mmCIF file of C-alpha atoms and ligand atoms in Angstrom:
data_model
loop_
_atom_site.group_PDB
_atom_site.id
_atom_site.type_symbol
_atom_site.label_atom_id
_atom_site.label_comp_id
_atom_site.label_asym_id
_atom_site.label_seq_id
_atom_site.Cartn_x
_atom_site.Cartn_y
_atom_site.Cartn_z
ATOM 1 C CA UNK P 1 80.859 73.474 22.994
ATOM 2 C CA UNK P 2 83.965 72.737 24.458
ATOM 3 C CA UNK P 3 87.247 74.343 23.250
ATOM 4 C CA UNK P 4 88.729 71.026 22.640
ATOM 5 C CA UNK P 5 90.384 67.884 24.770
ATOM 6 C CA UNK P 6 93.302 68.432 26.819
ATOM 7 C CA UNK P 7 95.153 65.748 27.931
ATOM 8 C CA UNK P 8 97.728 66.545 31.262
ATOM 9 C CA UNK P 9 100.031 63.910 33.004
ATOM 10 C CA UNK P 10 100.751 63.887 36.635
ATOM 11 C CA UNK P 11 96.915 65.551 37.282
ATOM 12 C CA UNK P 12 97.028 64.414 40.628
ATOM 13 C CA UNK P 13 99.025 66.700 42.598
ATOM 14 C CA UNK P 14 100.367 69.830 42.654
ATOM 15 C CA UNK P 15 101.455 71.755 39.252
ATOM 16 C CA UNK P 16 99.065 69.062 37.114
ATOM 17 C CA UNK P 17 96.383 69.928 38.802
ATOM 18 C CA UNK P 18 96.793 73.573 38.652
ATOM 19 C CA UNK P 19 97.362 73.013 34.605
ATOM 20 C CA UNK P 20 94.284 71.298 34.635
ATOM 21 C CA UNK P 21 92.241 73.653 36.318
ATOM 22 C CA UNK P 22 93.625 76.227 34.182
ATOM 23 C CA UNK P 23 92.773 74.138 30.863
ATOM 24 C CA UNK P 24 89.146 73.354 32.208
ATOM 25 C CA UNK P 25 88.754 77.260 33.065
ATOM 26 C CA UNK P 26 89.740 77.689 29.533
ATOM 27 C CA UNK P 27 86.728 75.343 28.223
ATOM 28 C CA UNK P 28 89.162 72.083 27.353
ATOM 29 C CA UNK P 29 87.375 68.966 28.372
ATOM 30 C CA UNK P 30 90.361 67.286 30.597
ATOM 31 C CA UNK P 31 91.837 63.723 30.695
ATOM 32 C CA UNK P 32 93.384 63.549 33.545
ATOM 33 C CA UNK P 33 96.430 61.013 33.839
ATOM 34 C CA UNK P 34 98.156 59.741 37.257
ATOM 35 C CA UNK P 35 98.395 56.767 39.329
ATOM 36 C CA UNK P 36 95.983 57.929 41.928
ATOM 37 C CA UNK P 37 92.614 56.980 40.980
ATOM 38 C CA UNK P 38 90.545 58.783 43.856
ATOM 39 C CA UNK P 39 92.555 61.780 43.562
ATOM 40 C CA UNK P 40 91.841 61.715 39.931
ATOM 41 C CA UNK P 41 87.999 60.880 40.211
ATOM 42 C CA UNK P 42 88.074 63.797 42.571
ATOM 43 C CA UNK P 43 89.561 66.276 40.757
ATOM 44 C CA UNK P 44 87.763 65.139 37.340
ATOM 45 C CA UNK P 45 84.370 65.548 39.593
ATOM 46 C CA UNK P 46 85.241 68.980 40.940
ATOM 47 C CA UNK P 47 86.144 70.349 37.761
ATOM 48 C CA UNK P 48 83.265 69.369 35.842
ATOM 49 C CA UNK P 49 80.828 70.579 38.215
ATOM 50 C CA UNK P 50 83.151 74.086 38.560
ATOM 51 C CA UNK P 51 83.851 74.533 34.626
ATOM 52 C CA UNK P 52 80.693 72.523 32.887
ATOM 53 C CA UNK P 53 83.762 70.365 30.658
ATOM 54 C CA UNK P 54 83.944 67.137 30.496
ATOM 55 C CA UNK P 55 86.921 65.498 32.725
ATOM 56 C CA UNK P 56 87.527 62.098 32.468
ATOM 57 C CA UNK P 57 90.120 60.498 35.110
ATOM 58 C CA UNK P 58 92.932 57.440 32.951
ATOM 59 C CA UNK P 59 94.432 56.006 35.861
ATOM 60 C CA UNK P 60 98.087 54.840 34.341
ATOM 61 C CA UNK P 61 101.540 54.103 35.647
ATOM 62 C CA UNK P 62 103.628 55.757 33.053
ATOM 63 C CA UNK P 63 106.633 53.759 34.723
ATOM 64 C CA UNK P 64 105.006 51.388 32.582
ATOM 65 C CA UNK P 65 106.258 51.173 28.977
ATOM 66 C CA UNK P 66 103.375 49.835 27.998
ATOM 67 C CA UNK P 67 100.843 53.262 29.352
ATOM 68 C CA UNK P 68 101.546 55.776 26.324
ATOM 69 C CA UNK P 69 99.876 53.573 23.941
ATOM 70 C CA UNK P 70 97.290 52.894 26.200
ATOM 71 C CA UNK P 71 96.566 55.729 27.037
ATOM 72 C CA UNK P 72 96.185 56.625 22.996
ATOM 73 C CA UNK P 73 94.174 54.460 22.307
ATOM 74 C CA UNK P 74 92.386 54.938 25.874
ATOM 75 C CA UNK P 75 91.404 58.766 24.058
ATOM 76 C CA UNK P 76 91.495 57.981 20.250
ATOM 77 C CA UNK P 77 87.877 59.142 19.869
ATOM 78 C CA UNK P 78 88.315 62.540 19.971
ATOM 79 C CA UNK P 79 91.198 64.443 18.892
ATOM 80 C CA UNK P 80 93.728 66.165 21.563
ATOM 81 C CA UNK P 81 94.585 69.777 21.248
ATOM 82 C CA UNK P 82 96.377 70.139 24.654
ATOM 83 C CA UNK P 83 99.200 67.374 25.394
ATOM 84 C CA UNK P 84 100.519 68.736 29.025
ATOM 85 C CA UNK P 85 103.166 66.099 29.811
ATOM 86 C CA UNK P 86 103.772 66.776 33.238
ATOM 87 C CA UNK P 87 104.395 63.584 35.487
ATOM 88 C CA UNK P 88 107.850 63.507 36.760
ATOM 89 C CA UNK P 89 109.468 62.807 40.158
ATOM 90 C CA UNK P 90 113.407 63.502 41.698
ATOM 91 C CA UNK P 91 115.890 61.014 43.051
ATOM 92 C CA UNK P 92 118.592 61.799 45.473
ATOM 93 C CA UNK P 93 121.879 59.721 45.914
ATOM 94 C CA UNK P 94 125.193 59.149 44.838
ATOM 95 C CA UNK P 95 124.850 57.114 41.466
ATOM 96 C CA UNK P 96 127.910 54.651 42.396
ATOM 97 C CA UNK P 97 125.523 53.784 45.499
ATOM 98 C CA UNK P 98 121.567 54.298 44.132
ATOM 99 C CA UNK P 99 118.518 51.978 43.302
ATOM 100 C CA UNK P 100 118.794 51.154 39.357
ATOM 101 C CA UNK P 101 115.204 49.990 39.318
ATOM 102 C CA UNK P 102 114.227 53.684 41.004
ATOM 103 C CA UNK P 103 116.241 55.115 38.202
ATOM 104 C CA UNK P 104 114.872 53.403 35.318
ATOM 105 C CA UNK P 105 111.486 54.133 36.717
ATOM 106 C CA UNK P 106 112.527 57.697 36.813
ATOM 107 C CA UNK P 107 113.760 57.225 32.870
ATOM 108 C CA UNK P 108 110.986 56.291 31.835
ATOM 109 C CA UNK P 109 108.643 58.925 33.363
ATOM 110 C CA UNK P 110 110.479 61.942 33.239
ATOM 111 C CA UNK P 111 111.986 61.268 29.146
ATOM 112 C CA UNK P 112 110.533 58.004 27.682
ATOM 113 C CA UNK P 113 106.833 58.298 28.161
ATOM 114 C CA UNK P 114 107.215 62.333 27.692
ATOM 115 C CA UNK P 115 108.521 61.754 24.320
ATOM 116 C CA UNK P 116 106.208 58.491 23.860
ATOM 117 C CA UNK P 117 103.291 60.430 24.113
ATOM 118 C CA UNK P 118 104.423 63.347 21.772
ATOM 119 C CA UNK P 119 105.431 60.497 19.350
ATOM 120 C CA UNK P 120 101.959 59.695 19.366
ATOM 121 C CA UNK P 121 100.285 62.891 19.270
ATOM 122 C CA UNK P 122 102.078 64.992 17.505
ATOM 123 C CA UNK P 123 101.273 63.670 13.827
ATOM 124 C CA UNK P 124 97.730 63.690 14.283
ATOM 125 C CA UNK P 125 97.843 67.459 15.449
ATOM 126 C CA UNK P 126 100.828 68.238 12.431
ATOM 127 C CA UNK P 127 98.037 66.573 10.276
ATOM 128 C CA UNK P 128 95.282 68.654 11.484
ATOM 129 C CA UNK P 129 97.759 71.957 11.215
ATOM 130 C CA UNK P 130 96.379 72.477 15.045
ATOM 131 C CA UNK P 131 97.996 71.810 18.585
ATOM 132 C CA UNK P 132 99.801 72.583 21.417
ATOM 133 C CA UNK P 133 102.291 70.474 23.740
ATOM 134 C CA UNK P 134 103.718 71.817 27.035
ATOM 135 C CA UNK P 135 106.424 69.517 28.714
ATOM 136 C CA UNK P 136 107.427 70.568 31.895
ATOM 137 C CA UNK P 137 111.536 70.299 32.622
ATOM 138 C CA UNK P 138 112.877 72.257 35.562
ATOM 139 C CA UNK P 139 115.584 74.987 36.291
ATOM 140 C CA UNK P 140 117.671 71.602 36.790
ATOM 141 C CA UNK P 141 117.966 71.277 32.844
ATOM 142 C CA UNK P 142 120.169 73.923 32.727
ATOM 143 C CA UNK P 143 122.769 72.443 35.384
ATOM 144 C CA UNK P 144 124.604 69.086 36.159
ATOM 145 C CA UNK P 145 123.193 68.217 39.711
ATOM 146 C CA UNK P 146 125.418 65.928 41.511
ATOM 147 C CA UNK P 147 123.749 63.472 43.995
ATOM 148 C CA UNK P 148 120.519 64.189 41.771
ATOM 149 C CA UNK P 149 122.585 63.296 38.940
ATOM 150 C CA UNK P 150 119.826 61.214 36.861
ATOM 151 C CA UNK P 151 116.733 63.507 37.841
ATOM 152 C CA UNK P 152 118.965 66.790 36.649
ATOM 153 C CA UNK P 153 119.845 65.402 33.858
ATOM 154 C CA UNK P 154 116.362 64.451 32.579
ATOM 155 C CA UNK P 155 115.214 66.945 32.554
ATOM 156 C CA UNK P 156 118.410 68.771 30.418
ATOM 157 C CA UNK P 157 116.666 65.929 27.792
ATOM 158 C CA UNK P 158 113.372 67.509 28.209
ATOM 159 C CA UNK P 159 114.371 70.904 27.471
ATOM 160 C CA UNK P 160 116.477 70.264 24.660
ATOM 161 C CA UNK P 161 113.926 67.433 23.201
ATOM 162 C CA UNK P 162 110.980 70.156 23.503
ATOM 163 C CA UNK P 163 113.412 73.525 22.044
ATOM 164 C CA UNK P 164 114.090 71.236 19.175
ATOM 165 C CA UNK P 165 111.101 70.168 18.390
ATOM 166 C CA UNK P 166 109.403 73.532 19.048
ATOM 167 C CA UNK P 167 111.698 74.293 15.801
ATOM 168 C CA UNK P 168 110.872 71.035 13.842
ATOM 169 C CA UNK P 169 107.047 72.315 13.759
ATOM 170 C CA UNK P 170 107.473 75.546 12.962
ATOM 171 C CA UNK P 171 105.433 76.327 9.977
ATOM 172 C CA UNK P 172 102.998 73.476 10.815
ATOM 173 C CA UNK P 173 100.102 75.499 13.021
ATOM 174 C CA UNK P 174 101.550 73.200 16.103
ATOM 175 C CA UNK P 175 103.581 74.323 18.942
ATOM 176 C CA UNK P 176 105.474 73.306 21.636
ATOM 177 C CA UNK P 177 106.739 74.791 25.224
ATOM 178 C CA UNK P 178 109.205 73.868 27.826
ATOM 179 C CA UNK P 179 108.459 75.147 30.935
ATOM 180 C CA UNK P 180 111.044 75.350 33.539
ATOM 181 C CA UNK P 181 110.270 75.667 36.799
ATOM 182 C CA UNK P 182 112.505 76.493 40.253
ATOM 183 C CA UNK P 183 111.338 75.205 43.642
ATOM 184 C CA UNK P 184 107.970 74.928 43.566
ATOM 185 C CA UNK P 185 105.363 74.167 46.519
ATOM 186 C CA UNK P 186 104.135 70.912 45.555
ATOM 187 C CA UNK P 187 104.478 67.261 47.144
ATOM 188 C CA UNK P 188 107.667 66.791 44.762
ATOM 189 C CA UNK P 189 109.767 66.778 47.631
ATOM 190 C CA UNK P 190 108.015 65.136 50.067
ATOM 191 C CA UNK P 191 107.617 62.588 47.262
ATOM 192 C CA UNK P 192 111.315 61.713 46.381
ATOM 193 C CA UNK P 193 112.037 62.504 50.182
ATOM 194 C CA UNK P 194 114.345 65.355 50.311
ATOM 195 C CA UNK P 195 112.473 67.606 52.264
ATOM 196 C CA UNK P 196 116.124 68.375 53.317
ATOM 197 C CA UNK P 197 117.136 69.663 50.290
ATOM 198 C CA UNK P 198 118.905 73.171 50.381
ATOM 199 C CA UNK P 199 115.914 73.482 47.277
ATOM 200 C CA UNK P 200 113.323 73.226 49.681
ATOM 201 C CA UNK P 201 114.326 75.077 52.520
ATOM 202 C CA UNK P 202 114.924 78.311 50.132
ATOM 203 C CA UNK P 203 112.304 80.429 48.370
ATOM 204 C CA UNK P 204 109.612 78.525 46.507
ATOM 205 C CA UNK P 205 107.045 79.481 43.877
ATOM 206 C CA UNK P 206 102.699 78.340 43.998
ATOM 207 C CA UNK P 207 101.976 75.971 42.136
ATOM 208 C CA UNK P 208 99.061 77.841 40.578
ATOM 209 C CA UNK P 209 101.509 80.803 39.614
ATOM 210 C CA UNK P 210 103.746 78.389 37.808
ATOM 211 C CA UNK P 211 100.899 76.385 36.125
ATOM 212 C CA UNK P 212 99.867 79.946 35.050
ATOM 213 C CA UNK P 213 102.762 80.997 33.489
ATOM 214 C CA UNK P 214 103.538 77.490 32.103
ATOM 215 C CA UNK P 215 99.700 77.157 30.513
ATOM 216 C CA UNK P 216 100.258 81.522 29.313
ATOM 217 C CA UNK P 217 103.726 80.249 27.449
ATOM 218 C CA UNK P 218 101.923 77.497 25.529
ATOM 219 C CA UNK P 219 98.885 79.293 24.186
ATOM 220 C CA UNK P 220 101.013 82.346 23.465
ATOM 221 C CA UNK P 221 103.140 79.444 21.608
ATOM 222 C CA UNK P 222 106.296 80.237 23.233
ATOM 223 C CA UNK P 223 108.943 77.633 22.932
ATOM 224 C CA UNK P 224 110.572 78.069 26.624
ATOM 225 C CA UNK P 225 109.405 79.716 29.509
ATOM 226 C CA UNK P 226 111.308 79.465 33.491
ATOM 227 C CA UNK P 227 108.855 80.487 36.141
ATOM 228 C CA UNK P 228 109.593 83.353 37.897
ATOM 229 C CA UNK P 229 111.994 85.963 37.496
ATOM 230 C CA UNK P 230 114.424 84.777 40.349
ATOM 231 C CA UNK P 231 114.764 81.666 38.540
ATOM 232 C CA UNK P 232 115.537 83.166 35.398
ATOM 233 C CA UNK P 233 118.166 85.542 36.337
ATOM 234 C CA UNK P 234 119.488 82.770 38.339
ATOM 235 C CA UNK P 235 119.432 80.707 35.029
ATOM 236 C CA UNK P 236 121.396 83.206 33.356
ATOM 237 C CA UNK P 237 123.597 83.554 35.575
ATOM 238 C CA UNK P 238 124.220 79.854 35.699
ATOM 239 C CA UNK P 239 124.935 79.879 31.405
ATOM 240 C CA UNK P 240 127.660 82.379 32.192
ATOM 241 C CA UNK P 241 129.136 80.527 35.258
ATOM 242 C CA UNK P 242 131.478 77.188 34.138
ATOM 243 C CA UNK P 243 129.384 74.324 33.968
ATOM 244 C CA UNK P 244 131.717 73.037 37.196
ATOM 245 C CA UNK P 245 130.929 76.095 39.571
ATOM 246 C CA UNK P 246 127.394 75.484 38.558
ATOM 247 C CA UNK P 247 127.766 71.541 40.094
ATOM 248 C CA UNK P 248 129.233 72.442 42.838
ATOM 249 C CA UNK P 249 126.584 74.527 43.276
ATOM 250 C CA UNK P 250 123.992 72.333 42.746
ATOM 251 C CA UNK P 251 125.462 69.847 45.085
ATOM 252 C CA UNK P 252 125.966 72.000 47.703
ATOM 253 C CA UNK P 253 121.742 72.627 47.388
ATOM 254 C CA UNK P 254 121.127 69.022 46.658
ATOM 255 C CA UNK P 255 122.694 67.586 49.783
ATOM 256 C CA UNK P 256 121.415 70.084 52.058
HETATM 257 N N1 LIG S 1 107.961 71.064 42.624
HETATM 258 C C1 LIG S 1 109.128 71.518 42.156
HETATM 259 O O1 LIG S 1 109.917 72.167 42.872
HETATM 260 C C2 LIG S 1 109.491 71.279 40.708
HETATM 261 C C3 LIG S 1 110.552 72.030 40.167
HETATM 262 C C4 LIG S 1 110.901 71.828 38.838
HETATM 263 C C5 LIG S 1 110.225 70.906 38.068
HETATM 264 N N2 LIG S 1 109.217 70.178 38.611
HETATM 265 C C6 LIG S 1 108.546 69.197 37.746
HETATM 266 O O2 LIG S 1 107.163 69.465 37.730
HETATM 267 C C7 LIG S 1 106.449 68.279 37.385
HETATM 268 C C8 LIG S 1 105.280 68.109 38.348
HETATM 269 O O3 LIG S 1 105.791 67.867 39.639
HETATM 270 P P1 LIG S 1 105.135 68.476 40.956
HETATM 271 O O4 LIG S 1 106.099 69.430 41.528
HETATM 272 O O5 LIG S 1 103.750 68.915 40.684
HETATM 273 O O6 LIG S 1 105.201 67.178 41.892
HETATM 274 P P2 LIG S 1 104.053 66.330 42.622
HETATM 275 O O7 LIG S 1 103.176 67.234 43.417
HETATM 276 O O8 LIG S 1 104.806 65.248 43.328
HETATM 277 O O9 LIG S 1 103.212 65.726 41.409
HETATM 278 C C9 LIG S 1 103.770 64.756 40.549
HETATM 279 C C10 LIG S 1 102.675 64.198 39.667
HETATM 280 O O10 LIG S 1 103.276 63.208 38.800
HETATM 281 C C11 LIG S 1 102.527 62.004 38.917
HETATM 282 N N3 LIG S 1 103.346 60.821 38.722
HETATM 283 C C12 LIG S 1 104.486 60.494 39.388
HETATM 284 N N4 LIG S 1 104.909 59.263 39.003
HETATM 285 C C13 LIG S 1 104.000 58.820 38.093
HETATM 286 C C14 LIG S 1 103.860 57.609 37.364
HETATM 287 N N5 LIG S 1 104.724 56.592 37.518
HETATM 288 N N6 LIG S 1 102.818 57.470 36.516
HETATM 289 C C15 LIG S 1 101.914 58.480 36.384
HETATM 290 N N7 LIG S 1 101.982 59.643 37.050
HETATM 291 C C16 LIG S 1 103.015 59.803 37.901
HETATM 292 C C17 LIG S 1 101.938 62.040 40.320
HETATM 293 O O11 LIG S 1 100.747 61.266 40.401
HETATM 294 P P3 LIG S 1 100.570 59.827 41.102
HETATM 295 O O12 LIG S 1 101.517 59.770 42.253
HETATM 296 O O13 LIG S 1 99.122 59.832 41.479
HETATM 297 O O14 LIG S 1 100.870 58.861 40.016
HETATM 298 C C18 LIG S 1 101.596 63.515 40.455
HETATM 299 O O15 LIG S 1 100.344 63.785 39.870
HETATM 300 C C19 LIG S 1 107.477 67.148 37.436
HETATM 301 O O16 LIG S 1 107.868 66.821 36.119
HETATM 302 C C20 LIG S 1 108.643 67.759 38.209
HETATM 303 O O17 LIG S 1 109.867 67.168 37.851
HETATM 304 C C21 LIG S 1 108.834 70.347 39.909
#
C-alpha cells in the first residue's frame, strides 16, 4: 500500500527529480509534471521499477494558464497528499530592454500556476484535515536582484505567499513549506543562459542535498527552510544589510 500520491512540478530535471525520488523512496506513488515527456516517461519508469510506487508522467506546459486545472482534473481520482510545486526558471536582463512574452511566461510559472495549483488542492486536503505542500522559492526572495529583476522578485511572492499560508492552515492537520535554495547544481542556469552568472561560478549545493532538506522541512511541517548553512547566514546577513547594499550586491553577482 502506498503512502499516498505525490504530485511534484518541474520532475524533469534537477531538484524535481531529486524530490521525486525522495517521495517515491518514501512510498508516495508520483505524478510527475514537466514539459519533457521522455524525460518524464523515464524517470516515472525508473522509479517504479526502483521503489515498487506507482509513477505516472502529466506532460504540461504550466506557461499555460490553462495546465493547473488540467492537471486537476488529469489526477482527481485519487486524492494528493504531497503538492511539490517546483517548476520555475530565471531571466536575465535589464527590464527597460527584456522580452515581455519571456516574462509573462516566467509569471505564470514561477507565481500563477504555483498558487493555481494550491488553489486547487488545498481545500480538498483542509477538508480531509491531511496534507502537505512544499513550494520551492530561492535565496533570491529575500533580495531585490537587479538585471534578474522579475525572476528575484517571484520568488519574494513565493515565500511570502507560502509563510502566509503556512499560518492560514494552522490548526487544520495541513502544512506548508518554503524552501529556499542558493546556487544549486542543476540545468537552471544553463536553462535561462547565465552560465556567466557570478551565482554560478561561486559555491553551489547537489541537488539531492537540497531536495533532502527541502522534502525533511515539509514532513517535519516546517514553514521555511534555506538550504545550506552558507546560504542561511548569508540570508541573515542580507535582513540586516539595507535592502540597497543587498541590490547592489545582487547585481554585481547577476551580471557576472
Ligand atoms: N538551481 C538553482 O541554483 C536554484 C536556486 C534557487 C531556486 N531554484 C528553483 O528551484 C526550482 C527547480 O529548478 P532547478 O534548479 O531544478 O532547475 P532545472 O534543472 O532547470 O529544472 C527546472 C524544472 O522546471 C520545469 N519547467 C520549466 N518550465 C516549465 C514549464 N513551462 N512547464 C512545466 N515545467 C517547467 C523543467 O521541465 P521541462 O523543461 O521539461 O518543462 C524542469 O523540470 C525552480 O523553481 C528554481 O527557480 C533553483
Amino acid at each position: 500500500m502506498a503512502q499516498g500520491t505525490a504530485l511534484v512540478t518541474g520532475a524533469s530535471a534537477g531538484l524535481g527529480t531529486e524530490l521525486a525520488k525522495l517521495c517515491a523512496a518514501g512510498g508516495y506513488d508520483v505524478v510527475l509534471v514537466a514539459r519533457g515527456a521522455a524525460r518524464l516517461a523515464e524517470l516515472a519508469a525508473d522509479l517504479a521499477r526502483t521503489y515498487g510506487i506507482q509513477a505516472r508522467p502529466l506532460v504540461a506546459d504550466l506557461a499555460d494558464p490553462s495546465a493547473p486545472p488540467e492537471i486537476h482534473a488529469q489526477v482527481s481520482s485519487a486524492p494528493v497528499d504531497l503538492l511539490i510545486n517546483n517548476a520555475g526558471f530565471g531571466l536575465r536582463g535589464a527590464f527597460a530592454e527584456t522580452d515581455w512574452a519571456a516574462e509573462a511566461r516566467l509569471l505564470q510559472v514561477n507565481v500563477a500556476a504555483l498558487a493555481h495549483l494550491t488553489k486547487l488542492f488545498l481545500p480538498e486536503m483542509v477538508r480531509r484535515r491531511s496534507g502537505r505542500i512544499l513550494n520551492v522559492a530561492s535565496t533570491a526572495a529575500f533580495v531585490p536582484g537587479p538585471f534578474m529583476a522579475m525572476y528575484y522578485a517571484s520568488k519574494a511572492f513565493v515565500l511570502s505567499f507560502s509563510e502566509a499560508l503556512a499560518n492560514e492552515v494552522q490548526g487544520t492537520g495541513v502544512t506548508v513549506t518554503v524552501l529556499s535554495p542558493g546556487p544549486t547544481r542543476t540545468e537552471f542556469f544553463a536553462a535561462a543562459g547565465i552560465t556567466d552568472s557570478g551565482l554560478f561560478r561561486g559555491p553551489a549545493m547537489d541537488a539531492a542535498e537540497v531536495a533532502r532538506q527541502g522534502y525533511h522541512a515539509m514532513m517535519a511541517g516546517k514553514t521555511s527552510v534555506i538550504a545550506g548553512a552558507r546560504n542561511r547566514w548569508m540570508m541573515r546577513g542580507a535582513r540586516l544589510i539595507p535592502r540597497a547594499w543587498a541590490a547592489a550586491q545582487a547585481r554585481r553577482l547577476n551580471l557576472g
